[in-house]
Structure formats: C-alpha cells, structure tokens
mmCIF file of C-alpha atoms in Angstrom:
data_model
loop_
_atom_site.group_PDB
_atom_site.id
_atom_site.type_symbol
_atom_site.label_atom_id
_atom_site.label_comp_id
_atom_site.label_asym_id
_atom_site.label_seq_id
_atom_site.Cartn_x
_atom_site.Cartn_y
_atom_site.Cartn_z
ATOM 1 C CA MET A 1248 16.114 -62.901 26.198
ATOM 2 C CA SER A 1249 17.866 -61.764 23.020
ATOM 3 C CA LEU A 1250 14.504 -61.388 21.285
ATOM 4 C CA ILE A 1251 13.286 -59.130 24.072
ATOM 5 C CA GLN A 1252 16.480 -57.089 23.882
ATOM 6 C CA SER A 1253 16.289 -56.727 20.103
ATOM 7 C CA GLU A 1254 12.646 -55.671 20.355
ATOM 8 C CA GLY A 1255 13.598 -53.146 22.993
ATOM 9 C CA GLU A 1256 16.416 -51.816 20.828
ATOM 10 C CA ARG A 1257 14.064 -51.434 17.856
ATOM 11 C CA MET A 1258 11.573 -49.514 19.974
ATOM 12 C CA SER A 1259 14.356 -47.290 21.290
ATOM 13 C CA LYS A 1260 15.440 -46.500 17.744
ATOM 14 C CA VAL A 1261 11.844 -45.759 16.699
ATOM 15 C CA LYS A 1262 11.394 -43.424 19.689
ATOM 16 C CA ALA A 1263 14.687 -41.724 18.866
ATOM 17 C CA VAL A 1264 13.551 -41.131 15.263
ATOM 18 C CA ALA A 1265 10.171 -39.826 16.492
ATOM 19 C CA THR A 1266 11.901 -37.474 18.952
ATOM 20 C CA TRP A 1267 14.284 -36.208 16.277
ATOM 21 C CA LEU A 1268 11.448 -35.686 13.790
ATOM 22 C CA THR A 1269 9.394 -33.765 16.368
ATOM 23 C CA LYS A 1270 12.368 -31.594 17.330
ATOM 24 C CA TRP A 1271 13.175 -30.638 13.742
ATOM 25 C CA PHE A 1272 9.684 -30.827 12.263
ATOM 26 C CA THR A 1273 9.355 -27.098 11.561
ATOM 27 C CA ALA A 1274 12.680 -27.008 9.705
ATOM 28 C CA ILE A 1275 11.737 -30.172 7.801
ATOM 29 C CA VAL A 1276 8.386 -28.620 6.798
ATOM 30 C CA LEU A 1277 10.177 -25.539 5.445
ATOM 31 C CA VAL A 1278 12.682 -27.598 3.445
ATOM 32 C CA TRP A 1279 9.946 -29.911 2.161
ATOM 33 C CA ALA A 1280 7.755 -26.991 1.106
ATOM 34 C CA VAL A 1281 10.618 -25.366 -0.791
ATOM 35 C CA PHE A 1282 11.469 -28.660 -2.489
ATOM 36 C CA ASN A 1283 7.866 -29.184 -3.612
ATOM 37 C CA TYR A 1284 7.723 -25.637 -4.906
ATOM 38 C CA PHE A 1285 10.624 -26.313 -7.269
ATOM 39 C CA VAL A 1286 9.739 -29.977 -7.970
ATOM 40 C CA PRO A 1287 5.907 -30.053 -7.776
ATOM 41 C CA ASN A 1288 5.565 -33.520 -9.300
ATOM 42 C CA THR A 1289 7.062 -34.908 -6.100
ATOM 43 C CA SER A 1290 3.733 -34.739 -4.237
ATOM 44 C CA LEU A 1291 1.067 -34.089 -6.860
ATOM 45 C CA TRP A 1292 0.415 -37.829 -7.086
ATOM 46 C CA ALA A 1293 -1.030 -37.674 -3.542
ATOM 47 C CA LYS A 1294 -3.618 -34.978 -4.303
ATOM 48 C CA SER A 1295 -6.446 -37.528 -4.451
ATOM 49 C CA TYR A 1296 -5.336 -39.104 -1.179
ATOM 50 C CA THR A 1297 -5.145 -36.123 1.187
ATOM 51 C CA GLY A 1298 -8.367 -37.185 2.923
ATOM 52 C CA TYR A 1299 -6.952 -40.658 3.542
ATOM 53 C CA LEU A 1300 -3.681 -39.188 4.797
ATOM 54 C CA LEU A 1301 -5.439 -37.036 7.388
ATOM 55 C CA SER A 1302 -7.665 -39.996 8.321
ATOM 56 C CA ILE A 1303 -4.488 -41.926 9.138
ATOM 57 C CA VAL A 1304 -3.369 -39.085 11.421
ATOM 58 C CA LEU A 1305 -6.709 -38.986 13.244
ATOM 59 C CA PHE A 1306 -6.936 -42.774 13.422
ATOM 60 C CA GLY A 1307 -3.577 -42.619 15.182
ATOM 61 C CA MET A 1308 -5.013 -39.997 17.530
ATOM 62 C CA GLY A 1309 -7.899 -42.367 18.287
ATOM 63 C CA LEU A 1310 -5.442 -45.187 19.020
ATOM 64 C CA THR A 1311 -3.847 -43.084 21.751
ATOM 65 C CA LEU A 1312 -7.196 -42.407 23.441
ATOM 66 C CA SER A 1313 -8.652 -44.622 26.128
ATOM 67 C CA VAL A 1314 -11.817 -44.613 28.182
ATOM 68 C CA ASP A 1315 -9.805 -42.857 30.912
ATOM 69 C CA ASP A 1316 -9.291 -39.880 28.598
ATOM 70 C CA PHE A 1317 -13.041 -39.435 28.199
ATOM 71 C CA VAL A 1318 -13.573 -39.972 31.928
ATOM 72 C CA ARG A 1319 -11.004 -37.260 32.646
ATOM 73 C CA THR A 1320 -12.835 -34.934 30.260
ATOM 74 C CA ALA A 1321 -16.135 -35.696 32.006
ATOM 75 C CA LYS A 1322 -14.575 -34.828 35.385
ATOM 76 C CA GLN A 1323 -13.803 -31.259 34.317
ATOM 77 C CA PRO A 1324 -16.609 -30.530 31.833
ATOM 78 C CA PHE A 1325 -16.871 -26.826 32.619
ATOM 79 C CA MET A 1326 -13.268 -25.992 31.766
ATOM 80 C CA VAL A 1327 -13.220 -28.235 28.685
ATOM 81 C CA ILE A 1328 -16.485 -26.800 27.344
ATOM 82 C CA VAL A 1329 -15.440 -23.207 28.059
ATOM 83 C CA GLY A 1330 -12.054 -23.761 26.404
ATOM 84 C CA THR A 1331 -13.687 -25.323 23.341
ATOM 85 C CA VAL A 1332 -16.259 -22.529 23.056
ATOM 86 C CA ALA A 1333 -13.441 -19.965 23.311
ATOM 87 C CA HIS A 1334 -11.621 -21.695 20.471
ATOM 88 C CA TYR A 1335 -14.639 -21.822 18.162
ATOM 89 C CA VAL A 1336 -15.621 -18.209 18.909
ATOM 90 C CA ILE A 1337 -12.260 -16.417 18.982
ATOM 91 C CA MET A 1338 -10.494 -17.924 15.958
ATOM 92 C CA PRO A 1339 -13.377 -17.692 13.426
ATOM 93 C CA LEU A 1340 -14.142 -14.091 14.426
ATOM 94 C CA ILE A 1341 -10.478 -13.079 14.183
ATOM 95 C CA ALA A 1342 -10.434 -14.609 10.687
ATOM 96 C CA VAL A 1343 -13.464 -12.562 9.604
ATOM 97 C CA ALA A 1344 -11.996 -9.372 11.081
ATOM 98 C CA LEU A 1345 -8.652 -9.892 9.312
ATOM 99 C CA CYS A 1346 -10.359 -10.576 5.983
ATOM 100 C CA ALA A 1347 -12.170 -7.262 6.340
ATOM 101 C CA LEU A 1348 -9.030 -5.421 7.497
ATOM 102 C CA PHE A 1349 -6.893 -6.701 4.606
ATOM 103 C CA HIS A 1350 -9.739 -6.556 2.075
ATOM 104 C CA LEU A 1351 -9.445 -10.247 1.234
ATOM 105 C CA SER A 1352 -12.052 -11.818 -1.031
ATOM 106 C CA GLY A 1353 -12.784 -14.997 -2.940
ATOM 107 C CA PRO A 1354 -10.881 -18.248 -2.298
ATOM 108 C CA LEU A 1355 -8.205 -16.605 -0.141
ATOM 109 C CA ALA A 1356 -10.775 -15.162 2.274
ATOM 110 C CA VAL A 1357 -12.575 -18.518 2.368
ATOM 111 C CA GLY A 1358 -9.264 -20.240 3.139
ATOM 112 C CA VAL A 1359 -8.490 -17.872 6.021
ATOM 113 C CA ILE A 1360 -11.955 -18.367 7.523
ATOM 114 C CA LEU A 1361 -11.769 -22.133 6.951
ATOM 115 C CA VAL A 1362 -8.562 -22.508 8.940
ATOM 116 C CA GLY A 1363 -10.127 -20.294 11.603
ATOM 117 C CA CYS A 1364 -13.105 -22.654 11.865
ATOM 118 C CA CYS A 1365 -10.952 -25.781 12.292
ATOM 119 C CA PRO A 1366 -10.492 -27.527 15.653
ATOM 120 C CA SER A 1367 -7.351 -27.055 17.703
ATOM 121 C CA GLY A 1368 -4.201 -28.677 16.334
ATOM 122 C CA THR A 1369 -2.363 -31.607 17.920
ATOM 123 C CA SER A 1370 0.815 -29.483 17.981
ATOM 124 C CA SER A 1371 -0.759 -27.502 20.814
ATOM 125 C CA ASN A 1372 -0.385 -30.540 23.097
ATOM 126 C CA VAL A 1373 3.374 -30.549 22.526
ATOM 127 C CA MET A 1374 3.692 -26.778 23.020
ATOM 128 C CA SER A 1375 1.621 -26.901 26.206
ATOM 129 C CA PHE A 1376 3.835 -29.699 27.542
ATOM 130 C CA LEU A 1377 7.004 -27.732 26.750
ATOM 131 C CA ALA A 1378 5.575 -24.631 28.459
ATOM 132 C CA ARG A 1379 4.567 -26.721 31.516
ATOM 133 C CA GLY A 1380 0.875 -26.157 30.863
ATOM 134 C CA ASP A 1381 -2.014 -28.463 31.765
ATOM 135 C CA VAL A 1382 -1.570 -31.085 29.043
ATOM 136 C CA ALA A 1383 -4.576 -33.109 30.253
ATOM 137 C CA LEU A 1384 -6.845 -30.083 29.763
ATOM 138 C CA ASP A 1385 -5.158 -29.385 26.436
ATOM 139 C CA VAL A 1386 -5.823 -32.920 25.193
ATOM 140 C CA SER A 1387 -9.418 -32.835 26.469
ATOM 141 C CA ILE A 1388 -10.202 -29.589 24.638
ATOM 142 C CA GLY A 1389 -8.524 -31.003 21.541
ATOM 143 C CA ILE A 1390 -10.675 -34.136 21.675
ATOM 144 C CA LEU A 1391 -13.940 -32.220 22.104
ATOM 145 C CA SER A 1392 -13.130 -29.602 19.452
ATOM 146 C CA THR A 1393 -12.163 -32.358 17.002
ATOM 147 C CA LEU A 1394 -15.337 -34.365 17.623
ATOM 148 C CA LEU A 1395 -17.450 -31.229 17.114
ATOM 149 C CA ALA A 1396 -15.623 -30.237 13.915
ATOM 150 C CA PRO A 1397 -17.912 -32.045 11.412
ATOM 151 C CA PHE A 1398 -20.880 -30.109 12.782
ATOM 152 C CA LEU A 1399 -19.350 -26.721 13.561
ATOM 153 C CA ILE A 1400 -17.148 -26.235 10.492
ATOM 154 C CA PRO A 1401 -20.046 -26.328 7.951
ATOM 155 C CA LEU A 1402 -22.218 -24.189 10.242
ATOM 156 C CA LEU A 1403 -19.544 -21.551 10.862
ATOM 157 C CA MET A 1404 -18.483 -21.490 7.213
ATOM 158 C CA GLN A 1405 -22.085 -20.944 6.106
ATOM 159 C CA LEU A 1406 -22.484 -18.115 8.608
ATOM 160 C CA LEU A 1407 -19.131 -16.401 8.067
ATOM 161 C CA ALA A 1408 -17.884 -17.194 4.555
ATOM 162 C CA SER A 1409 -20.981 -17.476 2.355
ATOM 163 C CA GLN A 1410 -20.587 -13.803 1.397
ATOM 164 C CA TYR A 1411 -17.473 -14.728 -0.607
ATOM 165 C CA VAL A 1412 -18.498 -17.975 -2.329
ATOM 166 C CA ALA A 1413 -21.281 -20.531 -2.143
ATOM 167 C CA ILE A 1414 -20.376 -22.847 0.719
ATOM 168 C CA PRO A 1415 -20.775 -26.580 -0.020
ATOM 169 C CA TRP A 1416 -21.796 -27.238 3.576
ATOM 170 C CA GLN A 1417 -23.019 -30.761 2.857
ATOM 171 C CA SER A 1418 -19.684 -31.652 1.277
ATOM 172 C CA LEU A 1419 -17.848 -30.077 4.225
ATOM 173 C CA PHE A 1420 -19.972 -32.039 6.680
ATOM 174 C CA TRP A 1421 -19.529 -35.430 5.037
ATOM 175 C CA SER A 1422 -15.846 -34.838 4.355
ATOM 176 C CA ALA A 1423 -15.299 -33.952 8.012
ATOM 177 C CA VAL A 1424 -17.291 -37.000 9.164
ATOM 178 C CA LYS A 1425 -15.238 -39.301 6.931
ATOM 179 C CA VAL A 1426 -11.918 -37.654 7.723
ATOM 180 C CA VAL A 1427 -12.456 -36.935 11.440
ATOM 181 C CA LEU A 1428 -15.218 -38.807 13.256
ATOM 182 C CA ILE A 1429 -14.928 -42.243 11.654
ATOM 183 C CA PRO A 1430 -11.110 -42.558 11.945
ATOM 184 C CA VAL A 1431 -11.094 -41.300 15.558
ATOM 185 C CA ALA A 1432 -13.947 -43.669 16.497
ATOM 186 C CA LEU A 1433 -12.187 -46.606 14.831
ATOM 187 C CA GLY A 1434 -8.963 -45.740 16.637
ATOM 188 C CA VAL A 1435 -10.713 -45.632 20.024
ATOM 189 C CA LEU A 1436 -12.468 -48.923 19.250
ATOM 190 C CA CYS A 1437 -9.172 -50.590 18.315
ATOM 191 C CA HIS A 1438 -7.645 -49.331 21.550
ATOM 192 C CA MET A 1439 -10.520 -50.810 23.538
ATOM 193 C CA VAL A 1440 -10.330 -54.191 21.756
ATOM 194 C CA PHE A 1441 -6.575 -54.703 21.544
ATOM 195 C CA LYS A 1442 -5.514 -52.684 24.614
ATOM 196 C CA GLU A 1443 -1.894 -53.578 25.521
ATOM 197 C CA LYS A 1444 -1.059 -54.620 21.951
ATOM 198 C CA ILE A 1445 -1.693 -51.036 20.836
ATOM 199 C CA GLU A 1446 1.243 -49.925 22.987
ATOM 200 C CA MET A 1447 3.534 -51.808 20.616
ATOM 201 C CA VAL A 1448 2.661 -49.478 17.726
ATOM 202 C CA THR A 1449 2.225 -46.273 19.736
ATOM 203 C CA PRO A 1450 5.882 -45.156 19.332
ATOM 204 C CA VAL A 1451 5.462 -45.299 15.537
ATOM 205 C CA LEU A 1452 2.360 -43.058 15.475
ATOM 206 C CA PRO A 1453 4.162 -39.675 15.691
ATOM 207 C CA ILE A 1454 6.326 -40.658 12.711
ATOM 208 C CA VAL A 1455 3.330 -41.785 10.631
ATOM 209 C CA SER A 1456 1.352 -38.648 11.540
ATOM 210 C CA GLN A 1457 4.174 -36.259 10.696
ATOM 211 C CA VAL A 1458 4.932 -37.982 7.391
ATOM 212 C CA ALA A 1459 1.232 -37.759 6.473
ATOM 213 C CA ILE A 1460 1.158 -34.039 7.357
ATOM 214 C CA LEU A 1461 4.284 -33.484 5.252
ATOM 215 C CA LEU A 1462 2.611 -35.147 2.269
ATOM 216 C CA ILE A 1463 -0.488 -32.952 2.657
ATOM 217 C CA ILE A 1464 1.673 -29.815 2.812
ATOM 218 C CA GLY A 1465 3.599 -31.041 -0.228
ATOM 219 C CA VAL A 1466 0.363 -31.476 -2.175
ATOM 220 C CA VAL A 1467 -0.877 -27.964 -1.323
ATOM 221 C CA VAL A 1468 2.439 -26.351 -2.255
ATOM 222 C CA ALA A 1469 2.703 -28.386 -5.467
ATOM 223 C CA ALA A 1470 -0.887 -27.651 -6.495
ATOM 224 C CA ASN A 1471 -0.347 -23.915 -5.977
ATOM 225 C CA HIS A 1472 3.310 -23.544 -6.960
ATOM 226 C CA THR A 1473 2.498 -21.195 -9.863
ATOM 227 C CA LYS A 1474 0.464 -18.905 -7.566
ATOM 228 C CA LEU A 1475 2.209 -19.397 -4.230
ATOM 229 C CA PHE A 1476 4.303 -16.234 -4.453
ATOM 230 C CA SER A 1477 1.841 -14.072 -6.323
ATOM 231 C CA SER A 1478 0.902 -10.798 -4.651
ATOM 232 C CA GLU A 1479 -2.497 -12.262 -3.765
ATOM 233 C CA SER A 1480 -1.097 -15.379 -2.111
ATOM 234 C CA LEU A 1481 1.627 -13.530 -0.208
ATOM 235 C CA LEU A 1482 -1.016 -11.320 1.351
ATOM 236 C CA ALA A 1483 -2.190 -14.403 3.221
ATOM 237 C CA LEU A 1484 1.136 -14.654 5.068
ATOM 238 C CA PRO A 1485 0.791 -11.609 7.365
ATOM 239 C CA VAL A 1486 -2.901 -12.441 7.789
ATOM 240 C CA VAL A 1487 -2.061 -15.981 8.966
ATOM 241 C CA MET A 1488 0.661 -14.696 11.309
ATOM 242 C CA LEU A 1489 -1.674 -12.133 12.865
ATOM 243 C CA HIS A 1490 -4.454 -14.726 13.091
ATOM 244 C CA ASN A 1491 -2.267 -17.050 15.129
ATOM 245 C CA LEU A 1492 -0.726 -14.340 17.344
ATOM 246 C CA CYS A 1493 -4.110 -12.721 18.049
ATOM 247 C CA GLY A 1494 -5.395 -16.185 18.937
ATOM 248 C CA TYR A 1495 -2.661 -16.576 21.562
ATOM 249 C CA ALA A 1496 -3.267 -13.090 22.949
ATOM 250 C CA LEU A 1497 -7.046 -13.386 23.140
ATOM 251 C CA GLY A 1498 -6.859 -16.987 24.381
ATOM 252 C CA TYR A 1499 -4.570 -15.920 27.219
ATOM 253 C CA GLY A 1500 -6.640 -12.820 27.945
ATOM 254 C CA PHE A 1501 -9.804 -14.920 28.036
ATOM 255 C CA SER A 1502 -8.253 -17.476 30.412
ATOM 256 C CA ARG A 1503 -7.003 -14.689 32.712
ATOM 257 C CA ALA A 1504 -10.513 -13.221 32.773
ATOM 258 C CA MET A 1505 -11.915 -16.656 33.596
ATOM 259 C CA TYR A 1506 -9.385 -16.941 36.438
ATOM 260 C CA ALA A 1507 -10.965 -13.852 38.000
ATOM 261 C CA VAL A 1508 -14.359 -15.563 37.736
ATOM 262 C CA TYR A 1509 -13.331 -19.136 38.574
ATOM 263 C CA PRO A 1510 -9.847 -19.123 40.192
ATOM 264 C CA HIS A 1511 -10.180 -22.732 41.330
ATOM 265 C CA GLY A 1512 -10.043 -24.015 37.760
ATOM 266 C CA PHE A 1513 -8.283 -21.476 35.551
ATOM 267 C CA LYS A 1514 -4.885 -21.458 37.208
ATOM 268 C CA TYR A 1515 -1.560 -20.677 35.561
ATOM 269 C CA ALA A 1516 -1.068 -24.096 33.930
ATOM 270 C CA GLN A 1517 -4.631 -24.058 32.600
ATOM 271 C CA GLN A 1518 -4.115 -20.540 31.212
ATOM 272 C CA LYS A 1519 -1.136 -21.796 29.211
ATOM 273 C CA ALA A 1520 -3.124 -24.756 27.880
ATOM 274 C CA ILE A 1521 -6.029 -22.581 26.741
ATOM 275 C CA THR A 1522 -3.643 -20.091 25.132
ATOM 276 C CA PHE A 1523 -2.218 -22.810 22.880
ATOM 277 C CA GLU A 1524 -5.587 -24.493 22.325
ATOM 278 C CA VAL A 1525 -7.147 -21.269 21.091
ATOM 279 C CA GLY A 1526 -4.232 -20.061 18.955
ATOM 280 C CA MET A 1527 -3.183 -23.280 17.217
ATOM 281 C CA GLN A 1528 -5.358 -24.843 14.521
ATOM 282 C CA ASP A 1529 -5.626 -28.237 12.839
ATOM 283 C CA SER A 1530 -4.304 -26.741 9.624
ATOM 284 C CA GLY A 1531 -3.907 -30.208 8.099
ATOM 285 C CA LEU A 1532 -7.672 -30.623 8.292
ATOM 286 C CA GLY A 1533 -8.125 -27.142 6.833
ATOM 287 C CA ALA A 1534 -5.890 -27.951 3.865
ATOM 288 C CA THR A 1535 -7.609 -31.302 3.303
ATOM 289 C CA LEU A 1536 -11.120 -29.819 3.390
ATOM 290 C CA ALA A 1537 -9.983 -27.028 1.066
ATOM 291 C CA LEU A 1538 -8.646 -29.528 -1.466
ATOM 292 C CA THR A 1539 -11.750 -31.725 -1.318
ATOM 293 C CA SER A 1540 -14.670 -29.301 -0.875
ATOM 294 C CA PHE A 1541 -13.127 -26.381 -2.788
ATOM 295 C CA ALA A 1542 -11.205 -28.399 -5.375
ATOM 296 C CA ALA A 1543 -11.943 -25.882 -8.147
ATOM 297 C CA ALA A 1544 -10.061 -23.188 -6.183
ATOM 298 C CA PRO A 1545 -6.842 -24.722 -4.753
ATOM 299 C CA LEU A 1546 -5.848 -21.233 -3.568
ATOM 300 C CA THR A 1547 -8.248 -21.884 -0.668
ATOM 301 C CA ALA A 1548 -5.692 -24.297 0.829
ATOM 302 C CA ILE A 1549 -2.816 -21.788 0.960
ATOM 303 C CA PRO A 1550 -3.755 -20.115 4.307
ATOM 304 C CA SER A 1551 -3.833 -23.560 5.965
ATOM 305 C CA THR A 1552 -0.396 -24.349 4.545
ATOM 306 C CA PHE A 1553 1.082 -21.065 5.768
ATOM 307 C CA PHE A 1554 -0.603 -21.609 9.133
ATOM 308 C CA SER A 1555 0.856 -25.112 9.439
ATOM 309 C CA VAL A 1556 4.395 -23.802 9.116
ATOM 310 C CA TRP A 1557 3.945 -20.577 11.085
ATOM 311 C CA HIS A 1558 2.120 -21.891 14.172
ATOM 312 C CA ASN A 1559 4.834 -24.489 14.757
ATOM 313 C CA ILE A 1560 7.424 -21.703 14.727
ATOM 314 C CA SER A 1561 5.427 -19.327 16.939
ATOM 315 C CA GLY A 1562 4.345 -22.122 19.296
ATOM 316 C CA SER A 1563 7.943 -23.257 19.776
ATOM 317 C CA VAL A 1564 9.084 -19.701 20.488
ATOM 318 C CA LEU A 1565 6.213 -19.000 22.904
ATOM 319 C CA SER A 1566 6.648 -22.263 24.829
ATOM 320 C CA ALA A 1567 10.421 -21.698 25.171
ATOM 321 C CA TRP A 1568 9.882 -18.081 26.289
ATOM 322 C CA TRP A 1569 7.267 -19.129 28.839
ATOM 323 C CA ARG A 1570 9.433 -21.921 30.274
ATOM 324 C CA ASN A 1571 12.541 -19.706 30.457
ATOM 325 C CA ARG A 1572 10.562 -16.865 32.044
ATOM 326 C CA ASP A 1573 9.191 -19.184 34.713
ATOM 327 C CA ASP A 1574 12.680 -20.516 35.469
ATOM 328 C CA ARG A 1575 14.165 -17.023 35.637
ATOM 329 C CA LEU A 1576 11.461 -15.709 37.973
ATOM 330 C CA GLY A 1577 11.181 -18.916 40.001
ATOM 331 C CA ILE A 1578 7.532 -19.508 39.074
ATOM 332 C CA PRO A 1579 6.575 -23.132 39.873
ATOM 333 C CA ALA A 1580 4.641 -25.254 37.388
ATOM 334 C CA ASP A 1581 1.731 -25.524 39.847
ATOM 335 C CA SER A 1582 1.532 -21.773 40.417
ATOM 336 C CA VAL A 1583 -1.964 -20.476 40.985
ATOM 337 C CA ASP A 1584 -1.620 -17.023 39.408
ATOM 338 C CA GLY A 1585 1.707 -17.141 37.560
ATOM 339 C CA LYS A 1586 3.484 -14.903 40.042
ATOM 340 C CA PRO A 1587 6.931 -15.678 41.493
ATOM 341 C CA ALA A 1588 6.902 -17.838 44.628
ATOM 342 C CA LEU A 1589 7.678 -15.950 47.853
ATOM 343 C CA ASP A 1590 10.792 -16.945 49.766
#
C-alpha cells in the first residue's frame, strides 16, 4: 500500500511540475533566451543535437497517440483535411507577402518562409483547450499536418523561397523524415505494444518536450548572439508578429466562411480550433531544419526563434480573451454560431 501511495505522490509531483512549467513556459523562454544571449556557451554544445532534441519531442507526441486518435480523424476527414489545407495555404502565402512588403531577402526571408511552411505547433492544442475550442479537431489537424510536413515543406520551400537561395530540398526532406515521421511512428508503435505501461511515463512527456524546446531555442540564440539585435535581425520581429496575427485573423475568417458553407461541422468550437491551428507553427521544427539544412546561414533560424516566443504570448492572450468574452456574454462552449444564448 505504501508503495502505491509513494508512486502516486511521485506522479502528483511530476504533474505539478509539468503544470507549473506549462503555465510559466513563455516567461521561462524569455529568461532562457536572454541568458543564452549573454552566456552563449551555455547551449552551443547542443548545436549538433537539435535534430535529436526535436525527435524526442515528436517521439513523445507519438507516445500520446493511439489507434483511437486516427479513427477519430478518419471519422471527420473533411474538416481535418480542410483545416490542414488552410494551414498549408494561408501561412506560407502570408510569409511570402510579408517578405515582399518588408523587402526581406537572403537567409532572413528564407527563415520567414520556412516557419510559414511548418506544420501547426503543439502549443495550439493547449490554447484551443483554454479557449474551449474543439481540441479533438485541433489534435487531428496537428497530426495530419505533421505527417505531411516531410513532403510539403521541401515542395513549398522550392516553390516559394528558391528566388532567395538555392533550396536543399533533398536535405529538407530527409531531415524532416528523420526528425518527424520516424519518431512519431516509433512513438505510436510503442504505444500500441506497451499500452497501459505508457501511461506511467505520460506525465513526464510535457516536461521532456519543453526542456528540449528550451535547448533548441538556446542553441539558436547562442549561435546568432552577435547578430540577434542587428538591424537586419530585428526586422524579423514585426514580420513574425504580423505573420502570426494574420494567421489567426485569416484562419478565423476562413472557418467563419466555411460555417456558411457547412454549418453542421464548422461550429463555434471548431472555428476556435482552426484559428489556432492556422496561426500557430511548429517553430521548433523550423529552427531545427534551419540549423541542419541551412547550417551555413544560422540567421535563417532567427524567425523561428522569434515565432516560438511570440506565438505563445499571443496564443495565451487570445485564448484568455476568448474565454472571458464567452463568459461575459454567456456564450456556451457548444454554441453553434458564437452568439449569446437566448434566455
């Protein structure tokens, strides 16, 4: 009995640490980035391991997936496919438009387009949950966009960014396969084989994932600390902010338009999910691919780093605003059109 209690206490402590880390992750990222800027040797040692670090994150994602998750995705293929297409159309095109608007060129433009071509970020699941969105749809779109990433990232980069530099599409493809597909597949396989035993390590996964993301951010900041606050690099900051905010706006506008076409599926909770899925990117993958496939130009990774910090801030603000607005206006979580319920 005591062994069971002690095990339960350990799991409670692990969950408490994971909850605390998730709550304060944005602040921790900011502090960690500043620290690595002033003490770059702190994370430079991990520069050769960024691919492995992201593989750990995605292996953890695979561990949390079961056959039921894929069955759920198959039950609503239209909405998942439409949401994924919206993500891979809206964000890359916004990136190209912003590069033209701000006259970006070279590695910085490639970095902006690269983060725009990445799949949706796992943070969007948390933000959708906090905003009372359809988390199941959010997760399903995230799964599909992640699985398609090794194929779509090289293709989109070749189409949209080859005007700035020669795109090593083969390197991008194989890096994405090694970093994304293989770890996710192994994670799913482990879940299928070990089943209940996986639940014992599940509470630790958020901690491992967030530590790995912190290390990747530390590497990017450390590798670019001499250029991070140059006029060229700082120009990426407003571009990244606009990229993310335009993604939210167009994602929401798209989902509202789809509601007019298919009101049965694109209800209020689904509109929230698609908003976050379109606007939030897997910036960790963007930074990793930049460091591996564009190693000669580390500046390419800066937009992903800025995006990683900014979209957590904007996502937290948007989810809190949405939740508070719904409470103030009495809009239920299962609202069809997002309008206040009639008395």
